[in-house]
CSV table of C-alpha atoms and ligand atoms in Angstrom, one decimal:
chain,number,residue,atom,x,y,z
A,587,MET,CA,-42.6,-26.7,21.3
A,588,TYR,CA,-46.5,-28.3,21.2
A,589,HIS,CA,-48.0,-31.5,20.5
A,590,LEU,CA,-51.9,-33.1,19.9
A,591,GLU,CA,-53.8,-34.0,23.0
A,592,CYS,CA,-57.3,-35.4,24.0
A,593,ILE,CA,-59.7,-33.3,25.2
A,594,GLU,CA,-61.6,-36.1,26.9
A,595,CYS,CA,-58.7,-38.3,28.3
A,596,HIS,CA,-56.0,-36.0,27.8
A,597,ARG,CA,-53.7,-38.8,26.0
A,598,LYS,CA,-50.8,-36.9,24.2
A,599,TYR,CA,-49.5,-37.6,20.5
A,600,PRO,CA,-46.4,-36.1,18.9
A,601,ASP,CA,-47.3,-32.9,16.5
A,602,ASN,CA,-46.7,-35.0,13.3
A,603,GLU,CA,-49.0,-37.8,13.9
A,604,ILE,CA,-51.3,-38.1,11.2
A,605,ILE,CA,-54.7,-38.6,13.4
A,606,TYR,CA,-57.9,-36.6,13.6
A,607,LEU,CA,-59.4,-38.2,16.5
A,608,CYS,CA,-57.9,-40.0,19.8
A,609,LYS,CA,-58.0,-43.6,20.1
A,610,CYS,CA,-60.6,-43.1,22.7
A,611,GLY,CA,-62.8,-41.3,20.1
A,612,GLY,CA,-62.2,-38.0,21.6
A,613,LEU,CA,-61.7,-34.8,19.7
A,614,LEU,CA,-57.8,-33.3,19.7
A,615,ASP,CA,-56.7,-30.0,20.3
A,616,VAL,CA,-53.1,-28.6,19.7
A,617,VAL,CA,-51.3,-27.8,23.0
A,618,TYR,CA,-48.2,-25.7,23.2
A,619,ASP,CA,-45.5,-26.4,26.1
A,620,SER,CA,-46.6,-24.4,29.4
A,621,ASP,CA,-43.5,-22.5,29.4
A,622,LEU,CA,-44.1,-21.2,25.6
A,623,GLN,CA,-43.1,-17.3,26.1
A,624,VAL,CA,-44.9,-15.2,23.7
A,625,SER,CA,-45.2,-11.1,24.0
A,626,LYS,CA,-47.0,-8.6,21.5
A,627,ASN,CA,-43.6,-7.7,20.4
A,628,ASP,CA,-43.2,-11.1,18.7
A,629,PHE,CA,-46.5,-10.3,16.8
A,630,LYS,CA,-44.7,-9.1,13.6
A,631,GLY,CA,-46.0,-7.6,10.4
A,632,PRO,CA,-49.7,-6.2,8.9
A,633,LEU,CA,-52.7,-7.7,10.8
A,634,SER,CA,-53.2,-11.1,9.1
A,635,VAL,CA,-53.4,-14.9,10.1
A,636,TRP,CA,-49.4,-15.2,10.0
A,637,LYS,CA,-48.8,-11.9,11.8
A,638,TYR,CA,-49.5,-14.3,15.1
A,639,ARG,CA,-46.9,-17.0,13.8
A,640,PRO,CA,-45.6,-17.6,17.4
A,641,LEU,CA,-48.7,-19.2,18.2
A,642,LEU,CA,-49.3,-21.1,15.4
A,643,PRO,CA,-48.1,-24.8,14.7
A,644,ALA,CA,-46.4,-24.4,11.4
A,645,LYS,CA,-42.5,-24.9,10.5
A,646,GLY,CA,-42.2,-24.4,7.2
A,647,GLU,CA,-43.1,-21.5,4.5
A,648,PRO,CA,-46.7,-21.0,4.7
A,649,VAL,CA,-49.1,-21.3,1.9
A,650,THR,CA,-50.7,-18.0,1.9
A,651,LEU,CA,-52.7,-15.8,0.0
A,652,GLN,CA,-52.4,-13.3,2.5
A,653,GLU,CA,-55.7,-14.3,4.5
A,654,GLY,CA,-56.9,-12.5,7.7
A,655,GLY,CA,-56.9,-8.7,8.6
A,656,THR,CA,-60.3,-8.3,8.0
A,657,LYS,CA,-62.0,-5.1,9.0
A,658,LEU,CA,-63.8,-4.8,12.4
A,659,TYR,CA,-66.7,-2.0,11.4
A,660,ARG,CA,-69.0,-0.5,14.1
A,661,ILE,CA,-72.4,-0.6,13.3
A,662,ASP,CA,-73.9,2.3,15.1
A,663,ARG,CA,-77.1,2.3,13.4
A,664,ILE,CA,-78.3,-1.4,14.0
A,665,ALA,CA,-76.8,-1.3,17.6
A,666,LYS,CA,-79.2,2.1,18.3
A,667,ASP,CA,-82.1,0.5,16.4
A,668,VAL,CA,-81.5,-3.0,18.8
A,669,GLY,CA,-80.8,-1.0,21.7
A,670,ILE,CA,-76.9,-1.7,22.7
A,671,LYS,CA,-74.5,1.0,22.5
A,672,ASP,CA,-71.2,-0.7,21.5
A,673,VAL,CA,-71.8,-3.3,18.5
A,674,TYR,CA,-68.9,-4.5,15.9
A,675,VAL,CA,-68.8,-6.8,12.9
A,676,LYS,CA,-65.8,-8.5,12.4
A,677,HIS,CA,-66.4,-9.1,8.5
A,678,GLU,CA,-64.7,-12.5,7.5
A,679,GLY,CA,-66.5,-12.2,4.0
A,680,MET,CA,-63.5,-10.3,3.1
A,681,ASN,CA,-60.8,-13.2,3.1
A,682,PRO,CA,-59.3,-14.3,-0.2
A,683,THR,CA,-62.1,-17.0,-0.8
A,684,GLY,CA,-64.7,-14.9,0.6
A,685,SER,CA,-65.2,-16.6,3.9
A,686,PHE,CA,-63.7,-17.3,7.5
A,687,LYS,CA,-62.5,-21.0,6.0
A,688,ASP,CA,-59.3,-19.3,4.8
A,689,ARG,CA,-57.7,-18.8,8.3
A,690,GLY,CA,-58.2,-22.7,8.5
A,691,MET,CA,-56.9,-23.6,5.5
A,692,THR,CA,-53.7,-21.9,5.0
A,693,MET,CA,-53.0,-23.4,8.0
A,694,GLY,CA,-54.0,-26.7,7.3
A,695,VAL,CA,-52.5,-26.8,3.6
A,696,THR,CA,-49.2,-25.5,5.2
A,697,LYS,CA,-49.5,-28.7,7.3
A,698,ALA,CA,-50.7,-30.7,4.9
A,699,LEU,CA,-47.4,-29.8,3.0
A,700,GLU,CA,-45.3,-30.3,6.1
A,701,LEU,CA,-46.8,-34.1,6.9
A,702,GLY,CA,-45.7,-34.8,3.2
A,703,MET,CA,-49.4,-35.1,2.2
A,704,LYS,CA,-50.3,-35.5,-1.7
A,705,THR,CA,-53.8,-35.0,-1.5
A,706,VAL,CA,-56.1,-32.9,0.6
A,707,ALA,CA,-60.1,-33.6,1.2
A,708,CYS,CA,-63.2,-32.1,3.0
A,709,ALA,CA,-66.7,-32.4,3.4
A,710,SER,CA,-68.5,-29.0,2.9
A,711,THR,CA,-71.7,-27.1,2.6
A,712,GLY,CA,-69.7,-24.7,0.3
A,713,ASN,CA,-67.1,-22.3,1.5
A,714,THR,CA,-64.7,-24.7,3.3
A,715,SER,CA,-64.9,-26.6,-0.5
A,716,ALA,CA,-64.0,-23.4,-2.1
A,717,SER,CA,-61.2,-22.4,0.3
A,718,LEU,CA,-59.7,-26.1,0.2
A,719,ALA,CA,-59.8,-25.7,-3.8
A,720,VAL,CA,-58.0,-22.5,-3.8
A,721,TYR,CA,-55.2,-23.7,-1.3
A,722,GLY,CA,-54.9,-27.0,-3.1
A,723,ALA,CA,-53.9,-25.4,-6.3
A,724,ARG,CA,-52.0,-22.8,-4.2
A,725,ALA,CA,-50.0,-25.7,-2.8
A,726,GLY,CA,-49.7,-27.4,-6.0
A,727,ILE,CA,-51.5,-30.7,-4.8
A,728,PRO,CA,-55.0,-32.2,-5.8
A,729,ALA,CA,-58.2,-31.4,-3.6
A,730,VAL,CA,-61.1,-33.9,-3.2
A,731,VAL,CA,-64.4,-32.1,-2.0
A,732,ILE,CA,-67.7,-34.0,-1.4
A,733,LEU,CA,-70.9,-31.9,-1.1
A,734,PRO,CA,-74.6,-32.1,-0.3
A,735,SER,CA,-76.0,-32.4,-4.1
A,736,GLY,CA,-78.5,-29.5,-4.8
A,737,LYS,CA,-77.9,-27.8,-1.1
A,738,VAL,CA,-74.6,-25.8,-2.0
A,739,ALA,CA,-74.8,-21.9,-3.0
A,740,LEU,CA,-73.8,-21.5,-6.5
A,741,GLY,CA,-70.8,-19.1,-5.5
A,742,LYS,CA,-69.0,-21.4,-3.3
A,743,LEU,CA,-69.4,-24.6,-6.1
A,744,ALA,CA,-68.2,-22.0,-9.1
A,745,GLN,CA,-65.2,-21.5,-6.4
A,746,ALA,CA,-64.7,-25.3,-6.3
A,747,LEU,CA,-65.1,-26.1,-9.6
A,748,ILE,CA,-62.8,-23.3,-11.3
A,749,HIS,CA,-59.9,-24.1,-8.6
A,750,GLY,CA,-59.5,-27.3,-9.9
A,751,ALA,CA,-61.0,-29.5,-6.8
A,752,LYS,CA,-62.4,-33.1,-7.6
A,753,VAL,CA,-65.8,-32.0,-6.7
A,754,LEU,CA,-68.4,-34.9,-5.8
A,755,SER,CA,-72.1,-34.0,-5.3
A,756,ILE,CA,-73.7,-36.8,-3.0
A,757,ARG,CA,-77.3,-37.6,-2.6
A,758,GLY,CA,-77.5,-36.8,1.1
A,759,ASN,CA,-76.6,-34.3,3.2
A,760,PHE,CA,-73.4,-32.7,5.1
A,761,ASP,CA,-73.1,-35.2,7.8
A,762,GLU,CA,-73.2,-38.0,5.4
A,763,ALA,CA,-70.7,-36.4,3.1
A,764,LEU,CA,-68.6,-35.8,6.5
A,765,LYS,CA,-69.0,-39.8,7.4
A,766,LEU,CA,-67.6,-40.5,3.6
A,767,VAL,CA,-64.7,-38.2,3.7
A,768,CYS,CA,-63.5,-39.8,6.7
A,769,ASN,CA,-63.7,-43.2,5.2
A,770,LEU,CA,-61.9,-41.9,2.1
A,771,CYS,CA,-58.9,-40.0,3.9
A,772,GLU,CA,-58.4,-43.3,6.2
A,773,GLU,CA,-58.4,-45.6,3.1
A,774,GLU,CA,-56.9,-43.6,0.6
A,775,GLY,CA,-54.2,-41.7,3.0
A,776,PHE,CA,-55.8,-38.5,1.9
A,777,TYR,CA,-55.2,-35.5,4.3
A,778,LEU,CA,-58.6,-34.7,6.0
A,779,LEU,CA,-58.8,-30.8,6.3
A,780,ASN,CA,-62.6,-30.4,8.0
A,781,SER,CA,-62.3,-29.0,11.2
A,782,VAL,CA,-62.3,-32.5,12.9
A,783,ASN,CA,-58.4,-31.3,12.2
A,784,PRO,CA,-57.3,-29.6,14.9
A,785,TYR,CA,-54.5,-27.9,12.6
A,786,ARG,CA,-57.2,-26.1,11.0
A,787,LEU,CA,-58.7,-24.6,13.9
A,788,GLU,CA,-55.4,-22.9,14.8
A,789,GLY,CA,-55.7,-21.0,11.7
A,790,GLN,CA,-59.1,-19.8,12.7
A,791,LYS,CA,-58.3,-18.7,16.3
A,792,THR,CA,-56.7,-16.0,14.9
A,793,ILE,CA,-60.2,-14.2,14.6
A,794,ALA,CA,-60.0,-13.7,18.5
A,795,PHE,CA,-56.4,-12.5,18.2
A,796,GLU,CA,-57.4,-10.2,15.7
A,797,ILE,CA,-60.1,-8.9,17.7
A,798,VAL,CA,-58.5,-8.0,20.5
A,799,ASP,CA,-55.5,-6.1,18.5
A,800,GLN,CA,-58.1,-4.3,16.7
A,801,LEU,CA,-59.6,-3.2,19.8
A,802,GLY,CA,-56.3,-2.1,21.4
A,803,TRP,CA,-55.7,-4.9,23.1
A,804,GLU,CA,-59.0,-4.7,24.7
A,805,VAL,CA,-61.5,-7.8,25.0
A,806,PRO,CA,-65.1,-7.5,24.1
A,807,ASP,CA,-67.3,-8.6,26.4
A,808,ARG,CA,-69.4,-10.9,24.1
A,809,ILE,CA,-68.8,-12.5,20.6
A,810,VAL,CA,-72.2,-13.6,18.6
A,811,LEU,CA,-71.6,-16.1,15.3
A,812,PRO,CA,-73.3,-18.5,13.2
A,813,VAL,CA,-72.4,-22.1,14.5
A,814,GLY,CA,-72.5,-25.4,12.0
A,815,ASN,CA,-70.3,-28.1,12.5
A,816,ALA,CA,-69.0,-25.9,15.5
A,817,GLY,CA,-65.3,-25.3,14.7
A,818,ASN,CA,-65.1,-21.9,14.5
A,819,ILE,CA,-66.7,-21.2,17.9
A,820,SER,CA,-64.4,-23.5,19.5
A,821,ALA,CA,-61.2,-22.0,17.8
A,822,ILE,CA,-61.9,-18.4,18.7
A,823,TYR,CA,-62.6,-19.4,22.3
A,824,LYS,CA,-59.2,-21.3,22.3
A,825,GLY,CA,-57.6,-18.2,21.0
A,826,PHE,CA,-59.0,-16.0,23.7
A,827,LYS,CA,-58.0,-18.7,26.0
A,828,GLU,CA,-54.5,-18.6,24.9
A,829,PHE,CA,-54.3,-15.0,24.8
A,830,LYS,CA,-54.9,-15.1,28.4
A,831,ARG,CA,-52.7,-17.7,29.6
A,832,ILE,CA,-49.8,-15.7,27.8
A,833,GLY,CA,-51.0,-12.7,29.7
A,834,ILE,CA,-52.4,-10.7,27.0
A,835,ILE,CA,-55.7,-10.2,28.3
A,836,ASP,CA,-57.4,-10.6,31.5
A,837,ASP,CA,-60.9,-11.9,30.6
A,838,ILE,CA,-62.7,-13.9,27.9
A,839,PRO,CA,-65.7,-12.9,26.3
A,840,LYS,CA,-69.1,-14.8,26.3
A,841,MET,CA,-69.1,-17.0,23.8
A,842,THR,CA,-72.7,-17.1,21.8
A,843,GLY,CA,-73.7,-19.1,19.2
A,844,ILE,CA,-76.6,-18.8,17.0
A,845,GLN,CA,-78.1,-21.9,14.9
A,846,ALA,CA,-81.0,-21.7,12.3
A,847,GLU,CA,-84.3,-23.2,13.9
A,848,GLY,CA,-84.2,-26.2,11.4
A,849,ALA,CA,-80.4,-27.0,12.5
A,850,SER,CA,-79.9,-26.2,16.0
A,851,PRO,CA,-78.6,-29.1,17.9
A,852,ILE,CA,-76.4,-27.3,20.0
A,853,ALA,CA,-78.8,-24.4,20.7
A,854,LEU,CA,-81.1,-27.1,21.9
A,855,ALA,CA,-78.4,-28.8,24.4
A,856,VAL,CA,-77.7,-25.2,25.7
A,857,ARG,CA,-81.0,-24.8,26.5
A,858,GLU,CA,-81.6,-28.4,27.8
A,859,HIS,CA,-78.3,-27.9,29.9
A,860,ALA,CA,-77.5,-31.1,28.4
A,861,ALA,CA,-73.7,-32.2,28.5
A,862,SER,CA,-73.5,-33.5,24.9
A,863,ILE,CA,-76.0,-33.2,21.9
A,864,THR,CA,-79.2,-34.9,19.9
A,865,PRO,CA,-78.1,-34.8,16.6
A,866,GLU,CA,-80.6,-34.1,14.0
A,867,THR,CA,-81.2,-36.2,11.0
A,868,MET,CA,-83.1,-34.1,8.5
A,869,PRO,CA,-81.3,-30.3,9.3
A,870,GLU,CA,-82.9,-27.8,7.0
A,871,THR,CA,-82.6,-24.2,6.8
A,872,LEU,CA,-82.2,-21.5,3.9
A,873,ALA,CA,-78.7,-20.5,5.4
A,874,THR,CA,-77.1,-24.0,3.8
A,875,ALA,CA,-73.7,-23.1,5.2
A,876,ILE,CA,-74.9,-24.1,8.6
A,877,ARG,CA,-77.6,-26.9,7.5
A,878,ILE,CA,-75.5,-29.3,9.9
A,879,GLY,CA,-77.5,-31.9,12.2
A,880,ASN,CA,-74.6,-33.4,14.0
A,881,PRO,CA,-72.0,-31.0,14.5
A,882,VAL,CA,-68.5,-32.6,14.7
A,883,ASN,CA,-67.2,-30.1,17.2
A,884,ALA,CA,-70.1,-29.9,19.4
A,885,LYS,CA,-68.2,-31.2,22.6
A,886,LYS,CA,-65.6,-28.3,22.4
A,887,ALA,CA,-68.3,-25.8,21.4
A,888,LEU,CA,-70.2,-26.7,24.6
A,889,THR,CA,-67.4,-26.3,26.7
A,890,ALA,CA,-66.4,-22.7,25.2
A,891,ILE,CA,-70.1,-22.1,25.7
A,892,ASN,CA,-70.4,-23.0,29.1
A,893,GLU,CA,-66.6,-21.9,30.3
A,894,SER,CA,-67.3,-18.3,28.9
A,895,GLY,CA,-70.5,-17.8,30.6
A,896,GLY,CA,-72.1,-17.6,27.0
A,897,THR,CA,-75.1,-19.1,25.4
A,898,ALA,CA,-76.6,-20.1,22.1
A,899,GLU,CA,-79.9,-19.2,20.6
A,900,THR,CA,-81.8,-20.2,17.2
A,901,VAL,CA,-83.1,-17.7,14.6
A,902,THR,CA,-85.7,-18.4,11.8
A,903,ASP,CA,-85.0,-18.1,8.2
A,904,GLU,CA,-87.0,-15.1,8.2
A,905,GLU,CA,-85.3,-13.5,10.9
A,906,ILE,CA,-81.9,-14.3,8.9
A,907,VAL,CA,-83.2,-12.8,5.7
A,908,ASN,CA,-84.3,-9.7,7.5
A,909,ALA,CA,-80.7,-9.2,9.1
A,910,GLN,CA,-79.0,-9.9,6.0
A,911,CYS,CA,-81.2,-7.0,4.3
A,912,GLU,CA,-80.8,-4.7,7.0
A,913,LEU,CA,-77.0,-5.5,7.4
A,914,ALA,CA,-76.6,-4.9,3.7
A,915,SER,CA,-78.9,-1.5,3.3
A,916,VAL,CA,-78.5,0.2,6.8
A,917,GLU,CA,-74.6,-0.6,7.1
A,918,GLY,CA,-73.6,-1.6,3.8
A,919,ILE,CA,-72.2,-4.8,4.8
A,920,GLY,CA,-72.9,-7.3,2.5
A,921,VAL,CA,-72.9,-11.0,4.1
A,922,GLU,CA,-74.3,-14.4,3.3
A,923,PRO,CA,-77.4,-15.7,5.1
A,924,ALA,CA,-75.4,-18.0,7.6
A,925,SER,CA,-73.8,-15.1,8.9
A,926,ALA,CA,-76.6,-12.7,8.8
A,927,SER,CA,-77.8,-15.1,12.0
A,928,SER,CA,-75.3,-13.5,14.4
A,929,ILE,CA,-77.1,-10.4,13.7
A,930,ALA,CA,-81.0,-11.7,14.1
A,931,GLY,CA,-79.1,-13.6,17.2
A,932,LEU,CA,-77.8,-10.2,18.6
A,933,ARG,CA,-81.1,-8.6,18.5
A,934,LYS,CA,-83.2,-11.5,19.9
A,935,LEU,CA,-80.9,-12.0,22.7
A,936,VAL,CA,-81.3,-8.3,23.5
A,937,GLU,CA,-84.8,-8.4,23.2
A,938,MET,CA,-84.9,-11.5,25.5
A,939,GLY,CA,-82.8,-9.7,28.0
A,940,VAL,CA,-79.7,-12.0,27.7
A,941,ILE,CA,-77.3,-9.3,26.1
A,942,GLU,CA,-77.0,-6.5,28.6
A,943,PRO,CA,-77.6,-2.5,26.5
A,944,ASP,CA,-73.9,-1.8,27.9
A,945,GLU,CA,-72.3,-4.7,26.4
A,946,ARG,CA,-69.6,-4.4,23.9
A,947,VAL,CA,-70.3,-6.9,21.6
A,948,VAL,CA,-68.7,-8.3,18.3
A,949,CYS,CA,-70.6,-10.2,15.6
A,950,VAL,CA,-68.4,-12.3,13.5
A,951,THR,CA,-70.0,-12.1,10.0
A,952,THR,CA,-68.4,-15.5,8.1
A,953,GLY,CA,-69.1,-15.2,4.7
A,954,HIS,CA,-69.5,-12.8,1.9
A,955,LEU,CA,-72.6,-11.8,0.3
A,956,LEU,CA,-71.7,-12.9,-3.3
A,957,LYS,CA,-71.2,-16.2,-1.9
A,958,ASP,CA,-75.2,-16.9,-2.2
A,959,THR,CA,-76.9,-14.5,-4.4
A,960,GLN,CA,-79.8,-16.8,-5.6
A,961,HIS,CA,-82.4,-16.0,-2.6
A,962,VAL,CA,-81.3,-12.3,-2.7
A,963,LEU,CA,-83.1,-11.8,-6.0
A,964,ASP,CA,-85.8,-13.9,-4.8
A,965,VAL,CA,-86.3,-11.4,-1.7
A,966,CYS,CA,-85.5,-7.9,-3.3
A,967,PRO,CA,-87.8,-5.9,-5.5
A,968,LYS,CA,-86.8,-6.7,-9.1
A,969,PRO,CA,-84.9,-4.1,-10.8
A,970,VAL,CA,-87.3,-1.6,-12.8
A,971,GLU,CA,-87.2,-2.2,-16.9
A,972,ILE,CA,-88.1,0.8,-18.7
A,973,ASP,CA,-87.5,2.4,-22.0
A,974,ALA,CA,-84.0,4.2,-22.6
A,975,THR,CA,-85.3,7.9,-22.0
A,976,ILE,CA,-84.9,10.4,-19.4
A,977,GLU,CA,-88.3,10.8,-19.2
A,978,ALA,CA,-88.8,7.0,-18.4
A,979,VAL,CA,-85.8,7.3,-15.8
A,980,ARG,CA,-87.4,10.2,-14.3
A,981,LYS,CA,-90.7,8.5,-13.7
A,982,ALA,CA,-89.5,5.6,-12.5
A,983,VAL,CA,-87.1,7.1,-10.1
A,984,PHE,CA,-89.7,9.7,-8.8
A,985,GLY,CA,-92.9,7.9,-9.4
A,986,ASN,CA,-92.6,4.3,-7.8
A,987,GLN,CA,-91.0,5.1,-4.4
A,988,GLU,CA,-92.5,1.9,-3.4
A,989,SER,CA,-89.6,0.0,-5.1
A,990,TRP,CA,-86.9,1.8,-3.1
A,991,ARG,CA,-85.9,-0.1,-0.4
A,992,SER,CA,-89.2,-1.7,0.3
A,993,PHE,CA,-87.4,-4.8,1.7
A,994,ILE,CA,-86.4,-2.9,5.0
B,1267,F0G,N1,-70.8,-19.2,8.6
B,1267,F0G,C1,-70.3,-19.9,7.3
B,1267,F0G,C2,-70.7,-18.9,6.0
B,1267,F0G,C3,-70.2,-21.2,7.2
B,1267,F0G,O1,-69.5,-21.5,6.0
B,1267,F0G,C4,-70.0,-22.4,7.6
B,1267,F0G,C5,-69.5,-23.3,8.0
B,1267,F0G,C6,-70.0,-21.5,9.5
B,1267,F0G,C7,-70.4,-20.5,9.4
B,1267,F0G,C8,-70.1,-22.4,10.8
B,1267,F0G,O2,-68.9,-22.6,10.6
B,1267,F0G,O3,-68.9,-25.4,10.9
B,1267,F0G,O4,-67.0,-23.8,12.1
B,1267,F0G,O5,-69.5,-23.9,12.9
B,1267,F0G,N2,-69.5,-24.1,7.1
B,1267,F0G,C9,-68.8,-25.6,6.7
B,1267,F0G,C10,-68.5,-25.7,5.1
B,1267,F0G,C11,-69.5,-26.5,7.1
B,1267,F0G,O6,-68.3,-26.4,4.9
B,1267,F0G,O7,-68.3,-24.7,4.7
B,1267,F0G,P1,-68.7,-23.8,12.0
């Protein structure tokens, strides 16, 4: 029913071969037989990753915590302020571990068991490791995670630790951690669950399915999302393409990737109309989730952006923090910095005239606010410490308006 296929040379591999890159070095995709017949009626149960099982490459029982089914919120106040009519947030921070990674891990760890793998492993800027630790625990198999020391938000680190992963912190960045884990998996026979693994992306493509489902089987004009290792933008694009191929939708949204200014190889390649990226050796941003200089899925992401008529743009750390505060205080949606880059990017692209005022846009917010709270405490007003008397409370409430929302 499906096989693995190289996106460059189109060489095919059977679905049970443990392989992450083609012999030619190209990325792999899961490709379904062209006569696959699936309709809306085949999707059963509540909104979730596994609702779309007829389009997922799993044979056995899923390893699941009921991931997906995240809400699609309208954000009318921000939309009005930005000058665009129809904006939604797909809040992926509402997944079981607080990020979209769970969609990939429920699929990837299910596949690991199906393939008889005994240990799972990944490199991570934080969220992937948290998710892998959880799904490893759920499956009853050990997980090894390699992290860039000092650059992982504490909420994510705490998750990886308490869920029982073997946590290794390297003196190096994410790109170096990824190289190491690839070697480790090759040498030790561990199952690699970074987004270079095409099965993981199959889980993540359900973001596209859910958006269409939630919009009453309609397609938005544009998807705006943060880009780090570039797996998610590639996966979501694949999801839309598959829905189009089986006749559920007619159009594909413009895939629009946002990167932090200090870690922006894809946005730079798009700006220069280059066919490939130039890796950055010293990526830096406060949005540590996307602090990546050599995105492994760059080729897939550039195809997604170019084929869909989308674009990629950079935002500064300051724009990210402002967008995070705005989304939290004006719309009540708490997201981590990387996720807020989608809102910062939306604002910038509207101001640049790239996004038109009449577009229907979905911004994907990839991780929850509680993942990364240290810098929130740094940028928000401090709690006002007072005596435990009603007079002091009154004085503080009415006497110091300035401390109320002064960061907006
Ligand atoms: N947003 C968040 C919150 C992330 O954690 C990541 C990636 C991204 C966006 C970018 O997604 O890599 O598919 O382009 N985090 C990875 C990790 C790298 O290790 O947790 P991408």
